[in-house]
């Protein structure tokens, strides 16, 4: 049995309307937690949603995103399942 919820990451690059629905859906969950939001667009609206809901977030440029080693390192640092 887990002693913490399953940590999820959301990858988004736009306004964040779908991400916001996911955030709200899991907000009362004891089994799942949105633990990180990553965007390859530094002006993406999803980053404002992350701030509003106190979710750690990063601008992660495409060249970083395509580097699977660095991306996995970031995900591991936030204990993303």
C-alpha positions as YAML, in Angstrom:
chain: A
units: angstrom
residues:
- id: 1
  name: UNK
  ca: [0.00, 0.00, 0.00]
- id: 2
  name: UNK
  ca: [1.26, 3.48, -0.91]
- id: 3
  name: UNK
  ca: [1.85, 6.06, 1.77]
- id: 4
  name: UNK
  ca: [1.36, 8.93, -0.68]
- id: 5
  name: UNK
  ca: [-0.82, 9.65, -3.70]
- id: 6
  name: UNK
  ca: [0.30, 8.80, -7.21]
- id: 7
  name: UNK
  ca: [2.11, 11.88, -8.54]
- id: 8
  name: UNK
  ca: [1.06, 12.96, -12.02]
- id: 9
  name: UNK
  ca: [2.61, 15.46, -14.42]
- id: 10
  name: UNK
  ca: [0.76, 17.42, -17.07]
- id: 11
  name: UNK
  ca: [2.47, 18.46, -20.30]
- id: 12
  name: UNK
  ca: [0.69, 21.38, -21.97]
- id: 13
  name: UNK
  ca: [1.53, 24.27, -24.29]
- id: 14
  name: UNK
  ca: [-1.64, 26.32, -24.63]
- id: 15
  name: UNK
  ca: [-4.30, 28.04, -22.59]
- id: 16
  name: UNK
  ca: [-4.55, 25.12, -20.22]
- id: 17
  name: UNK
  ca: [-8.31, 24.58, -20.42]
- id: 18
  name: UNK
  ca: [-7.90, 20.80, -20.52]
- id: 19
  name: UNK
  ca: [-5.20, 20.87, -17.85]
- id: 20
  name: UNK
  ca: [-7.48, 22.95, -15.62]
- id: 21
  name: UNK
  ca: [-10.21, 20.31, -15.95]
- id: 22
  name: UNK
  ca: [-7.71, 17.63, -14.95]
- id: 23
  name: UNK
  ca: [-6.49, 19.72, -12.01]
- id: 24
  name: UNK
  ca: [-10.04, 20.27, -10.77]
- id: 25
  name: UNK
  ca: [-10.98, 16.63, -11.29]
- id: 26
  name: UNK
  ca: [-8.11, 15.38, -9.14]
- id: 27
  name: UNK
  ca: [-8.14, 18.23, -6.59]
- id: 28
  name: UNK
  ca: [-10.15, 16.25, -4.02]
- id: 29
  name: UNK
  ca: [-8.48, 12.92, -4.75]
- id: 30
  name: UNK
  ca: [-6.52, 11.15, -2.07]
- id: 31
  name: UNK
  ca: [-5.12, 8.67, -4.61]
- id: 32
  name: UNK
  ca: [-3.75, 11.09, -7.21]
- id: 33
  name: UNK
  ca: [-1.97, 14.45, -7.11]
- id: 34
  name: UNK
  ca: [-1.00, 16.79, -9.93]
- id: 35
  name: UNK
  ca: [2.58, 17.30, -8.82]
- id: 36
  name: UNK
  ca: [4.07, 19.11, -11.82]
- id: 37
  name: UNK
  ca: [3.11, 21.01, -14.95]
- id: 38
  name: UNK
  ca: [5.54, 21.33, -17.85]
- id: 39
  name: UNK
  ca: [5.10, 23.60, -20.84]
- id: 40
  name: UNK
  ca: [7.23, 24.18, -23.91]
- id: 41
  name: UNK
  ca: [5.61, 27.62, -24.26]
- id: 42
  name: UNK
  ca: [6.82, 30.18, -21.72]
- id: 43
  name: UNK
  ca: [3.66, 32.26, -22.30]
- id: 44
  name: UNK
  ca: [1.21, 29.38, -22.00]
- id: 45
  name: UNK
  ca: [-1.89, 30.05, -19.93]
- id: 46
  name: UNK
  ca: [-1.47, 26.67, -18.27]
- id: 47
  name: UNK
  ca: [1.41, 28.12, -16.25]
- id: 48
  name: UNK
  ca: [-0.97, 30.66, -14.69]
- id: 49
  name: UNK
  ca: [-3.32, 27.81, -13.74]
- id: 50
  name: UNK
  ca: [-0.38, 26.04, -12.12]
- id: 51
  name: UNK
  ca: [0.46, 29.14, -10.10]
- id: 52
  name: UNK
  ca: [-3.17, 29.63, -9.08]
- id: 53
  name: UNK
  ca: [-3.38, 26.03, -7.83]
- id: 54
  name: UNK
  ca: [0.09, 26.08, -6.27]
- id: 55
  name: UNK
  ca: [1.44, 23.37, -8.55]
- id: 56
  name: UNK
  ca: [5.15, 23.45, -9.39]
- id: 57
  name: UNK
  ca: [5.66, 24.28, -13.05]
- id: 58
  name: UNK
  ca: [8.42, 24.69, -15.57]
- id: 59
  name: UNK
  ca: [8.99, 26.13, -18.98]
- id: 60
  name: UNK
  ca: [10.78, 23.26, -20.68]
- id: 61
  name: UNK
  ca: [11.92, 24.19, -24.22]
- id: 62
  name: UNK
  ca: [11.50, 21.68, -27.04]
- id: 63
  name: UNK
  ca: [15.24, 21.01, -27.16]
- id: 64
  name: UNK
  ca: [15.12, 20.03, -23.47]
- id: 65
  name: UNK
  ca: [11.93, 18.04, -23.94]
- id: 66
  name: UNK
  ca: [13.51, 15.98, -26.70]
- id: 67
  name: UNK
  ca: [16.38, 15.15, -24.35]
- id: 68
  name: UNK
  ca: [14.79, 12.20, -22.60]
- id: 69
  name: UNK
  ca: [17.56, 11.95, -20.00]
- id: 70
  name: UNK
  ca: [17.04, 15.54, -18.79]
- id: 71
  name: UNK
  ca: [13.25, 15.20, -18.92]
- id: 72
  name: UNK
  ca: [13.34, 11.97, -16.90]
- id: 73
  name: UNK
  ca: [15.64, 13.66, -14.40]
- id: 74
  name: UNK
  ca: [13.11, 16.48, -13.95]
- id: 75
  name: UNK
  ca: [10.26, 14.00, -13.54]
- id: 76
  name: UNK
  ca: [12.26, 11.97, -11.03]
- id: 77
  name: UNK
  ca: [13.10, 15.12, -9.03]
- id: 78
  name: UNK
  ca: [9.35, 15.61, -8.52]
- id: 79
  name: UNK
  ca: [8.75, 11.92, -7.86]
- id: 80
  name: UNK
  ca: [6.40, 11.65, -10.82]
- id: 81
  name: UNK
  ca: [4.96, 8.17, -11.09]
...
